[in-house]
Tab-separated table of C-alpha atoms and ligand atoms in Angstrom:
chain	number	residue	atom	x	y	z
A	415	UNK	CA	-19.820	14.030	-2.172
A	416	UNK	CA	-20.759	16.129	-5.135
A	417	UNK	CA	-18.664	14.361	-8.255
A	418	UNK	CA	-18.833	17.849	-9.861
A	419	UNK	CA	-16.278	19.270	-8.045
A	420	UNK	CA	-12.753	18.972	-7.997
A	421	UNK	CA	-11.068	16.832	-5.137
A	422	UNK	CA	-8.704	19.377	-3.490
A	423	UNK	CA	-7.060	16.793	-1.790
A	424	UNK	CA	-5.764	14.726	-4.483
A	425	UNK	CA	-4.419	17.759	-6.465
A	426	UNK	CA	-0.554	17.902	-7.036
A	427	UNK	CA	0.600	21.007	-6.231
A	428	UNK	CA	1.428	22.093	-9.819
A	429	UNK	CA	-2.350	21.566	-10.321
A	430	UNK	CA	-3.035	23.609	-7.174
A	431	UNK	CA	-1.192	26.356	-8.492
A	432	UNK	CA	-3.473	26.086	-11.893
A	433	UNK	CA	-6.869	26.307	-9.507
A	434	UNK	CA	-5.139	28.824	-7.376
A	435	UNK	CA	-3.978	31.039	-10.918
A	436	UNK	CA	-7.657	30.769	-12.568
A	437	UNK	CA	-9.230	32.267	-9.713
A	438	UNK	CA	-7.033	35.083	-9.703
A	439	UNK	CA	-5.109	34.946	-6.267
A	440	UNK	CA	-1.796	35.336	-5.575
A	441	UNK	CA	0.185	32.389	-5.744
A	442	UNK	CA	1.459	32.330	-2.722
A	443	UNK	CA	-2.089	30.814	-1.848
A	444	UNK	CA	-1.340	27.859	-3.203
A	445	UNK	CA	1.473	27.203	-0.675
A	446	UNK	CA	-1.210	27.888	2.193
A	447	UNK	CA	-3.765	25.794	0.940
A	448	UNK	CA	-1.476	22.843	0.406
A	449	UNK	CA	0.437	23.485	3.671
A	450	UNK	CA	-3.219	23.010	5.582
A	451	UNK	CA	-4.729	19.901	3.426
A	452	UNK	CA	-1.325	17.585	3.836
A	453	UNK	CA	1.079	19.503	6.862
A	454	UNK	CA	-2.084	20.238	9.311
A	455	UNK	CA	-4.666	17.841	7.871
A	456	UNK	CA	-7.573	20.197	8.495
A	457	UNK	CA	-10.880	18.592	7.096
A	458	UNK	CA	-12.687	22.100	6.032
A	459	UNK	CA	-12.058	25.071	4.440
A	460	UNK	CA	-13.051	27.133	7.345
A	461	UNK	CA	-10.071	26.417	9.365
A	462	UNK	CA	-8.119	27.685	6.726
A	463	UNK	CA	-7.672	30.767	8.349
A	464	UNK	CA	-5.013	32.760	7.043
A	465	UNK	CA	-7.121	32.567	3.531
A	466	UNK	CA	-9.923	35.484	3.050
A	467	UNK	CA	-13.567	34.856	3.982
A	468	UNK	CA	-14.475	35.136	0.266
A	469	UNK	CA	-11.271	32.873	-0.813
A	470	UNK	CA	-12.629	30.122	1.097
A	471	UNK	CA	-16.453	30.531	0.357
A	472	UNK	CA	-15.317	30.379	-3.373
A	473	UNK	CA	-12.740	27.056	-2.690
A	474	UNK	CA	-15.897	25.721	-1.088
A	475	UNK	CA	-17.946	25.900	-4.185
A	476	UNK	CA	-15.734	24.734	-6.821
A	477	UNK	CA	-13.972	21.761	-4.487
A	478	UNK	CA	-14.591	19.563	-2.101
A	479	UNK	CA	-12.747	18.262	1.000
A	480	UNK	CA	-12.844	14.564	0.608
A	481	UNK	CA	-12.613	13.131	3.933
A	482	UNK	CA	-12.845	9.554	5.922
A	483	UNK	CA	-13.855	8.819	9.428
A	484	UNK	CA	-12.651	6.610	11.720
A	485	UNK	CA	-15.101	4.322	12.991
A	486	UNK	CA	-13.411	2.076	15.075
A	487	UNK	CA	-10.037	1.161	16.336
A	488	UNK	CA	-8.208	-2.106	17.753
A	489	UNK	CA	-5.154	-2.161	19.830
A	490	UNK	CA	-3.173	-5.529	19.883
A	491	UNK	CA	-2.324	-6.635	22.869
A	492	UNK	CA	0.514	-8.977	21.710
A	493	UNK	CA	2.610	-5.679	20.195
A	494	UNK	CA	0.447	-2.457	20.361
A	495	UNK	CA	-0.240	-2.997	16.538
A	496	UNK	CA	-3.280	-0.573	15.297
A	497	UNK	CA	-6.695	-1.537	13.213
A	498	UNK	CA	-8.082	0.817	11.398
A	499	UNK	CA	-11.951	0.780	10.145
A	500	UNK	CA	-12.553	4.196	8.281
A	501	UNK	CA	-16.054	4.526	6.361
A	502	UNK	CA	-15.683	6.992	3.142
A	503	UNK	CA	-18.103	9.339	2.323
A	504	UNK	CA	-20.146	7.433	0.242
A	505	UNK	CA	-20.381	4.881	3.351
A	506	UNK	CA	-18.392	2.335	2.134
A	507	UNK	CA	-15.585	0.936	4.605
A	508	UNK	CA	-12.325	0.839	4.162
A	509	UNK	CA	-9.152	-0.753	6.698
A	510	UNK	CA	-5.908	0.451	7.541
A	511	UNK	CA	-3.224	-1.016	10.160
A	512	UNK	CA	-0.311	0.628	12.212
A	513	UNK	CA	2.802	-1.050	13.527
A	514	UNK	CA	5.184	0.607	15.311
A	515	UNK	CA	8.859	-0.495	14.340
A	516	UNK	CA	12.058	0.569	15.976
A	517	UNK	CA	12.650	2.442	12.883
A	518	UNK	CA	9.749	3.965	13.127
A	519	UNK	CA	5.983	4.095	12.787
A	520	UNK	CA	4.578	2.021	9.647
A	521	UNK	CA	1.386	2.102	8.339
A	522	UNK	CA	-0.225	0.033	6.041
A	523	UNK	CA	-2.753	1.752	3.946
A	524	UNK	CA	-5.590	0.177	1.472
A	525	UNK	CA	-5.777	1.322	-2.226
A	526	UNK	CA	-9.302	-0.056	-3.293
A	527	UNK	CA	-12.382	-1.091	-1.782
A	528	UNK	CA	-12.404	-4.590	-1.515
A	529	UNK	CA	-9.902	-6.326	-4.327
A	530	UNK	CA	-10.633	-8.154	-7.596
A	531	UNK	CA	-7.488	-10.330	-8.058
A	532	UNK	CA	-9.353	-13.595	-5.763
A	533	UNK	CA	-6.124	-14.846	-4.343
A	534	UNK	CA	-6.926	-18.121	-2.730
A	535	UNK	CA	-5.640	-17.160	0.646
A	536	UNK	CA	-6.513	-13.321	0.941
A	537	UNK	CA	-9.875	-12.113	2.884
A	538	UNK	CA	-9.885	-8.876	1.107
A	539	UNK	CA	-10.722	-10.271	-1.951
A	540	UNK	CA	-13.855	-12.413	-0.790
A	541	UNK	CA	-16.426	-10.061	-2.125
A	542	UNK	CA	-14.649	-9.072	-4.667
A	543	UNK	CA	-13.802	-4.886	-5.537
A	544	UNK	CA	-16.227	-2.352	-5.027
A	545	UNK	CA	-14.134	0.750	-6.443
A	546	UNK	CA	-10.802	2.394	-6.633
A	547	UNK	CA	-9.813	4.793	-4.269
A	548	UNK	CA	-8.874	8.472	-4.423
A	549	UNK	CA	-5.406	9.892	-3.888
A	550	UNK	CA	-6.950	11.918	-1.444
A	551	UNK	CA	-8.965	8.851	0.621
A	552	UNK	CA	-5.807	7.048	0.644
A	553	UNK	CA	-3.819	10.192	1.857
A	554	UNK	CA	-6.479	10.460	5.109
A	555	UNK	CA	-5.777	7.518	6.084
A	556	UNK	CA	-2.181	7.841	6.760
A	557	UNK	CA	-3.657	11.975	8.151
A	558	UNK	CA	-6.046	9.980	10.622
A	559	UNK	CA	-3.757	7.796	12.005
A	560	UNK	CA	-1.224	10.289	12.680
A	561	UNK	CA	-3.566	12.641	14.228
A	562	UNK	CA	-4.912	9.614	16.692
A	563	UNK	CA	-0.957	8.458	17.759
A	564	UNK	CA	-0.046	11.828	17.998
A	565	UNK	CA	3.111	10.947	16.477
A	566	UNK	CA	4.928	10.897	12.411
A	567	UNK	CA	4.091	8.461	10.533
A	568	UNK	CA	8.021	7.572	8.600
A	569	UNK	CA	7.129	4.385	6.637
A	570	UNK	CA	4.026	3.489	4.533
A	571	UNK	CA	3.684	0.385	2.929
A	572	UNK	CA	0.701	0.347	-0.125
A	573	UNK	CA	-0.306	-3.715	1.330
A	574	UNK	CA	-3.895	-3.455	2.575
A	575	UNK	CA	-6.958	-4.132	0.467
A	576	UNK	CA	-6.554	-3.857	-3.215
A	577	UNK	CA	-4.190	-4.090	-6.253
A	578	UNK	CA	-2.348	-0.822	-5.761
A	579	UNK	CA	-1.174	-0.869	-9.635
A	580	UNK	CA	-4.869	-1.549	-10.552
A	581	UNK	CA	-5.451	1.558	-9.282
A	582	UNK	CA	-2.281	2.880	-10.903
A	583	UNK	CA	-2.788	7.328	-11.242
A	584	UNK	CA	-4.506	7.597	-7.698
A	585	UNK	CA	-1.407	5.458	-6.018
A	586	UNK	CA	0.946	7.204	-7.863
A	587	UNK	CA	-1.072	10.882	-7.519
A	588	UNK	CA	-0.918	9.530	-3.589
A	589	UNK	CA	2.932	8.515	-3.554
A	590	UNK	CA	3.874	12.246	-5.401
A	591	UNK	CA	1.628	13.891	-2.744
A	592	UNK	CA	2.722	11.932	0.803
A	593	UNK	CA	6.402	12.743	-0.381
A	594	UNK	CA	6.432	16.059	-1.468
A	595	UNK	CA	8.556	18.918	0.885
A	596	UNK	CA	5.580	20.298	1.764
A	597	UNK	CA	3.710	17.830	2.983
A	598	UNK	CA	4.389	15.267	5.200
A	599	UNK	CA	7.986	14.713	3.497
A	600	UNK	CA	7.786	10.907	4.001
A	601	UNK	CA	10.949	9.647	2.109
A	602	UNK	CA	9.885	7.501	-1.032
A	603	UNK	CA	12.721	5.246	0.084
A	604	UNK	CA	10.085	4.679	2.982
A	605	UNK	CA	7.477	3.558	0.548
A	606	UNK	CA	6.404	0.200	-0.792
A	607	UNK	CA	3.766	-0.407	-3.203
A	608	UNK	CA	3.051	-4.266	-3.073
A	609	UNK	CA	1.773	-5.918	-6.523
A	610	UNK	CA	0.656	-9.342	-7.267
A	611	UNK	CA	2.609	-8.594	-10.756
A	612	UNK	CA	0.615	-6.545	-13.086
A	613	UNK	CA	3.619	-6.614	-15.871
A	614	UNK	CA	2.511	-3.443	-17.613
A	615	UNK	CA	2.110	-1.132	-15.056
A	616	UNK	CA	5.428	-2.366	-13.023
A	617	UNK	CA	7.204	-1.110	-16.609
A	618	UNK	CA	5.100	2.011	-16.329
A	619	UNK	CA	6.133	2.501	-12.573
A	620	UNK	CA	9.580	1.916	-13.713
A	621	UNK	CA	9.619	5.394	-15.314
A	622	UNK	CA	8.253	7.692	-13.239
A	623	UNK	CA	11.198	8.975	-11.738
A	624	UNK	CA	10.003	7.661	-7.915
A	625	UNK	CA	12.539	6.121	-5.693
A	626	UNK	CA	9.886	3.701	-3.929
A	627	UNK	CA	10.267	0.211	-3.420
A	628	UNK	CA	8.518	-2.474	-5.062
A	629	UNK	CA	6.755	-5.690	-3.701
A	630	UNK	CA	6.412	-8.591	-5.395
A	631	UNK	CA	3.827	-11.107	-4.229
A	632	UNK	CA	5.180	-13.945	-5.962
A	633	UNK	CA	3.906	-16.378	-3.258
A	634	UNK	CA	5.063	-19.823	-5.764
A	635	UNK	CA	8.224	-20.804	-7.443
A	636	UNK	CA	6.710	-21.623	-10.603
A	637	UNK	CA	3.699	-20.843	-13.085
A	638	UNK	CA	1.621	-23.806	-12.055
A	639	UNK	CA	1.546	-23.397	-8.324
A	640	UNK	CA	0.900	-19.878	-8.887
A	641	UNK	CA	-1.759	-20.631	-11.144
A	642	UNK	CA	-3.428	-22.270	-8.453
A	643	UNK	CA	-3.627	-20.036	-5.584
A	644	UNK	CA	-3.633	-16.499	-7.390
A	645	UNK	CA	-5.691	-16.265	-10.426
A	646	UNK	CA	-3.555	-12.976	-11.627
A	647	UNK	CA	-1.132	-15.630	-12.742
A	648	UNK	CA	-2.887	-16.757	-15.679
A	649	UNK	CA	-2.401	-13.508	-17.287
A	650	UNK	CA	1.370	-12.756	-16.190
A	651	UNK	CA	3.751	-15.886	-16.278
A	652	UNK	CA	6.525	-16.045	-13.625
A	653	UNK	CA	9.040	-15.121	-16.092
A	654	UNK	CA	7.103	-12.168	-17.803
A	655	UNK	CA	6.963	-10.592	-14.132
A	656	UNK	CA	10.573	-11.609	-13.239
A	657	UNK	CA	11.678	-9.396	-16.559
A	658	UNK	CA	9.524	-6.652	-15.726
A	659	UNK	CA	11.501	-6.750	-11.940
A	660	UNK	CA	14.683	-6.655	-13.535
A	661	UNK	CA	13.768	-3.874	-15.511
A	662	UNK	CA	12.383	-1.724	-12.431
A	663	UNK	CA	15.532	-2.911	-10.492
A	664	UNK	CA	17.640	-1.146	-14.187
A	665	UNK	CA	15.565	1.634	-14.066
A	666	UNK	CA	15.133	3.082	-10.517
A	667	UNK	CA	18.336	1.334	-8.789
A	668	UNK	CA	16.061	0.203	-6.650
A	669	UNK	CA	16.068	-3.803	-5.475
A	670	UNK	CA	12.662	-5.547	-5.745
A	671	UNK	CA	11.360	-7.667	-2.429
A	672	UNK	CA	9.781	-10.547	-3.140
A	673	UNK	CA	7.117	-11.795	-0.657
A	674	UNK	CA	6.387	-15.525	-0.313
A	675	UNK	CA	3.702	-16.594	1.998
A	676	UNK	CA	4.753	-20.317	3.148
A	677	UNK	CA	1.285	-22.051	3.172
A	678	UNK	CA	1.824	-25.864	4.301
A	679	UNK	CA	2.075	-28.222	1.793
A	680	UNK	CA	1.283	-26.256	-1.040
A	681	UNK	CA	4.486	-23.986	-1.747
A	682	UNK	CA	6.551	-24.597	1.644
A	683	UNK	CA	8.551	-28.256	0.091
A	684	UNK	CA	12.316	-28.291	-0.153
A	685	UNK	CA	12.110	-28.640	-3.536
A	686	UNK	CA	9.565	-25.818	-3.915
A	687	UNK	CA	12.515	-23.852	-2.175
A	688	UNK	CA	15.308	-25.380	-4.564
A	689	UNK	CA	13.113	-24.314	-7.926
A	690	UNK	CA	12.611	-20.536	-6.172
A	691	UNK	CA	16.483	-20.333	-5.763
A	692	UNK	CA	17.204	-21.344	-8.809
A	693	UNK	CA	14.699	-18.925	-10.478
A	694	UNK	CA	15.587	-16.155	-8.836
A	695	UNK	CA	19.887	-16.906	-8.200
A	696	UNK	CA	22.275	-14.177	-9.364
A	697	UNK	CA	19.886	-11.427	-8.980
A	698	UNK	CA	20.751	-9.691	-6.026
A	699	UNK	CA	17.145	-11.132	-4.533
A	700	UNK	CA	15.591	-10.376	-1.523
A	701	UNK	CA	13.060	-12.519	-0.589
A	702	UNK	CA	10.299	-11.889	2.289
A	703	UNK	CA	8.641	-14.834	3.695
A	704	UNK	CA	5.321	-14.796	5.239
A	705	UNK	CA	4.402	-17.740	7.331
A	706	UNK	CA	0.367	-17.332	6.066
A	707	UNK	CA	-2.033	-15.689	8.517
A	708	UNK	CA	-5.167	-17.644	8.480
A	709	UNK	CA	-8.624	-16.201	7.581
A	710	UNK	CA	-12.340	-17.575	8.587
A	711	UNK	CA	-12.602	-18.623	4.689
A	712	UNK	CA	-8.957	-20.091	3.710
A	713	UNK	CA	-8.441	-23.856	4.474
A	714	UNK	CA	-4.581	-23.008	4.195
A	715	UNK	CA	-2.399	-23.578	7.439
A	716	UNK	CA	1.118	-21.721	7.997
A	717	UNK	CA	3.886	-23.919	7.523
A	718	UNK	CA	5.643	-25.487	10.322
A	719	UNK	CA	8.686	-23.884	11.621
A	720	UNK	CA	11.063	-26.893	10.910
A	721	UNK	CA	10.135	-26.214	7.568
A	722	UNK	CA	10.435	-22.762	7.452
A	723	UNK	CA	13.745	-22.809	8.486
A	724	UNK	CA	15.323	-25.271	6.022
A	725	UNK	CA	13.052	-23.317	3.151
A	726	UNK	CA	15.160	-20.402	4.682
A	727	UNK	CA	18.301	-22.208	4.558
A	728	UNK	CA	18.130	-23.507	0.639
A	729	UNK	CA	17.373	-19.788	-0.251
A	730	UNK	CA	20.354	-18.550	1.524
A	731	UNK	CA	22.617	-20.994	0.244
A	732	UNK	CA	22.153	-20.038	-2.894
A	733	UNK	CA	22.843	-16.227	-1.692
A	734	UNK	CA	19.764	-14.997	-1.579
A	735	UNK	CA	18.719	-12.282	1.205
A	736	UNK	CA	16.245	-13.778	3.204
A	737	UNK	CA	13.997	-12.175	5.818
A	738	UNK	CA	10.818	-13.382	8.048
A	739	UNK	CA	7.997	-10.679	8.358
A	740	UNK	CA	6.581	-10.699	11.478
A	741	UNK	CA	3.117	-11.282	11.866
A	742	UNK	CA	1.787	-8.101	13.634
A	743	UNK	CA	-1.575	-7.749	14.882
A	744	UNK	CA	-3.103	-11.048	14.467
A	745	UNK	CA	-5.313	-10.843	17.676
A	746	UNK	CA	-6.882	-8.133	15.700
A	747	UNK	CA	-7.269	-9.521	12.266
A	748	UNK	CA	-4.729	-6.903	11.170
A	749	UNK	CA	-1.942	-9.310	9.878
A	750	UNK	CA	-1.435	-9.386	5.998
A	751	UNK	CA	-4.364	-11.025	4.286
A	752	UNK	CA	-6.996	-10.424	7.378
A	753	UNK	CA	-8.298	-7.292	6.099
A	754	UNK	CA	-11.900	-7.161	5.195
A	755	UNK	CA	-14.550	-4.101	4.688
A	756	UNK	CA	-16.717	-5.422	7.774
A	757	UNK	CA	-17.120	-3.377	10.805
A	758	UNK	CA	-17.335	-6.485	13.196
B	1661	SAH	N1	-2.541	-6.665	-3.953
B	1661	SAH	C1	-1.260	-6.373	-3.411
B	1661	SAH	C2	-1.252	-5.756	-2.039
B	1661	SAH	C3	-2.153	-6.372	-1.000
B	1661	SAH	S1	-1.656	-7.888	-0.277
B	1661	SAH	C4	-0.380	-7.597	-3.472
B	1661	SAH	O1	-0.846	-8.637	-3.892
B	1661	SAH	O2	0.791	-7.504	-3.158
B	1661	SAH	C5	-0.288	-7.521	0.748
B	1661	SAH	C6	0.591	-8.743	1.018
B	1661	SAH	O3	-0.036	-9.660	1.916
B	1661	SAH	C7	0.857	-9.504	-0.232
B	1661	SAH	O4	2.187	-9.939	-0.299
B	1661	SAH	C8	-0.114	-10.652	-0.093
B	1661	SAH	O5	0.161	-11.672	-0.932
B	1661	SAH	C9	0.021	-10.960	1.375
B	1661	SAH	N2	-1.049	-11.801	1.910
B	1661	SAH	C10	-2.326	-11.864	1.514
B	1661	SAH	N3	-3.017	-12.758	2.235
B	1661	SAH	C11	-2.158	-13.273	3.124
B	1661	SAH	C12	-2.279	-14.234	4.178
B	1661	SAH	N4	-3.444	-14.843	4.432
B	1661	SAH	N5	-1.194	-14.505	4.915
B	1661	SAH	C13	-0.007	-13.867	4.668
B	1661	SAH	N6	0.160	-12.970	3.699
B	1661	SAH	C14	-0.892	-12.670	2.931
């Protein structure tokens, strides 16, 4: 990929319009142009072909189409749940999963190669982050996948590998695009960027005027446990990220999940579940637990389902919303914390 040139893809359309204006065509191109990059998903200019020959000869030279390829794909046989493995153009390797829902399809999309934030019991961070990616490589993969199911793609949830608000303008750039009329229109109600709890970006997020719902991987009921298991807390305490949740929840109207992976014996305890309620009582929570997937590197084993249930039951006595995710795609290494950039 020549960095010179402008990625097409990522543009907003406003900024499409600019490109389209300063080569002196009509505007009306810009609606064409967009209309094949996010509605058809073509990969070239040449099958633009309602441009002009020397239109797309001249959009060739300035920009480029940034693409990824699908290298492989795994079907699980326990629910039909998708792997991804896409390489980018520089080679690297990126994953994606697809789960179909009742409500839906629902894919899961990666926003950086690899991940820096080393949480204990995560495989995508085990060799740590290579780079961020573009708007445009995280667009393809939701384009890819819908082209191999043949069918729309309604949900997206920003929970593969990386720290989505890490990679805060291309996720956002990506969210503006995926939603817009004139792409694939995917309601931003349907969207969920998941954060360990980088405070200054969720007050950042807060303002941009989107409607998408946040994830909170809070994973511990207080700062110490935390500390241990995800190294991001020893920036952010508990109660710095809890404000900054409030303040998106003030902002956008828009209740914050909070995801809690029950690992056993180190945040699964009644009283672990006690401290959580009490922490997070009289907010209107919703909280999202995870029994923990297990990875070839973690020690960490799921907790039991005894326990899972009374952890349930002290959360929901003190009215908080509780729901189980199901683990999808396990068989496959597809289940939340199992993806890796490895092609085996
Ligand atoms: N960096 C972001 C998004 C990627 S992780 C974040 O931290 O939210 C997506 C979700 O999977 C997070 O809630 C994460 O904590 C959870 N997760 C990671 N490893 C897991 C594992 N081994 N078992 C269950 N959930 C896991």
């Amino acid at each position: 990929m020549n960095s010179q040139k402008i990625d097409i893809k990522s543009l907003q359309y406003d900024a499409l319009q600019e490109l389209v204006k300063d080569l002196g065509q009509p505007k009306y191109r810009a609606g064409q142009i967009f209309s094949w990059l996010h509605e058809k998903g073509v990969r070239s200019f040449e099958e633009m072909t309602n441009l002009p020959e020397n239109l797309r000869k001249e959009l060739s030279e300035k920009c480029d189409i940034v693409n990824i390829t699908k290298k492989k794909v795994l079907t699980s046989s326990i629910d039909g749940t998708k792997k991804y493995l896409f390489e980018l153009q520089d080679g690297q390797l990126i994953e994606s999963v697809m789960m179909r829902y009742k409500h839906g399809n629902s894919v899961c999309v990666s926003s950086q190669v690899g991940c820096a934030m080393g949480c204990s019991f995560c495989a995508s961070t085990l060799n740590g982050c290579v780079r961020d990616l573009r708007a445009s490589e995280i667009l393809d993969q939701v384009y890819e996948i819908q082209k191999d199911i043949g069918e729309r793609v309604s949900n997206i949830v920003i929970m593969g590998m990386g720290e989505p608000l890490i990679n805060y303008d291309q996720v956002v750039g990506f969210v503006r695009i995926v939603s817009s009329e004139n792409a694939l229109h995917i309601s931003q109600r349907n969207i969920t960027i998941s954060t360990c709890g980088i405070v200054p970006a969720i007050i950042k997020l807060s303002k941009e005027q989107l409607k998408v719902t946040l994830a909170l991987s809070l994973h511990a009921p207080n700062d110490d446990i935390r500390k241990a298991i995800m190294p991001i807390a020893k920036k952010y305490s508990m109660q710095e990220i809890l404000d900054a949740c409030d303040f998106y929840f003030q902002e956008t109207g828009r209740r914050v999940t909070f995801e809690y992976c029950l690992i056993d014996q180190v945040n699964d305890r009644p009283e672990h579940a006690r401290e959580l309620a009490k922490r997070l009582k009289g907010k209107g929570a919703h909280v999202n637990l995870i029994p923990v997937n297990p990875t070839p590197e973690n020690h960490y084993h799921e907790a039991k389902e005894k326990e899972i249930r009374l952890f349930t039951q002290i959360l929901e006595d003190s009215q908080i919303t509780v729901t189980r995710r199901r683990e999808m795609g396990r068989d496959i290494s597809g289940a939340c914390g199992q993806l890796v950039r490895r092609s085996s």
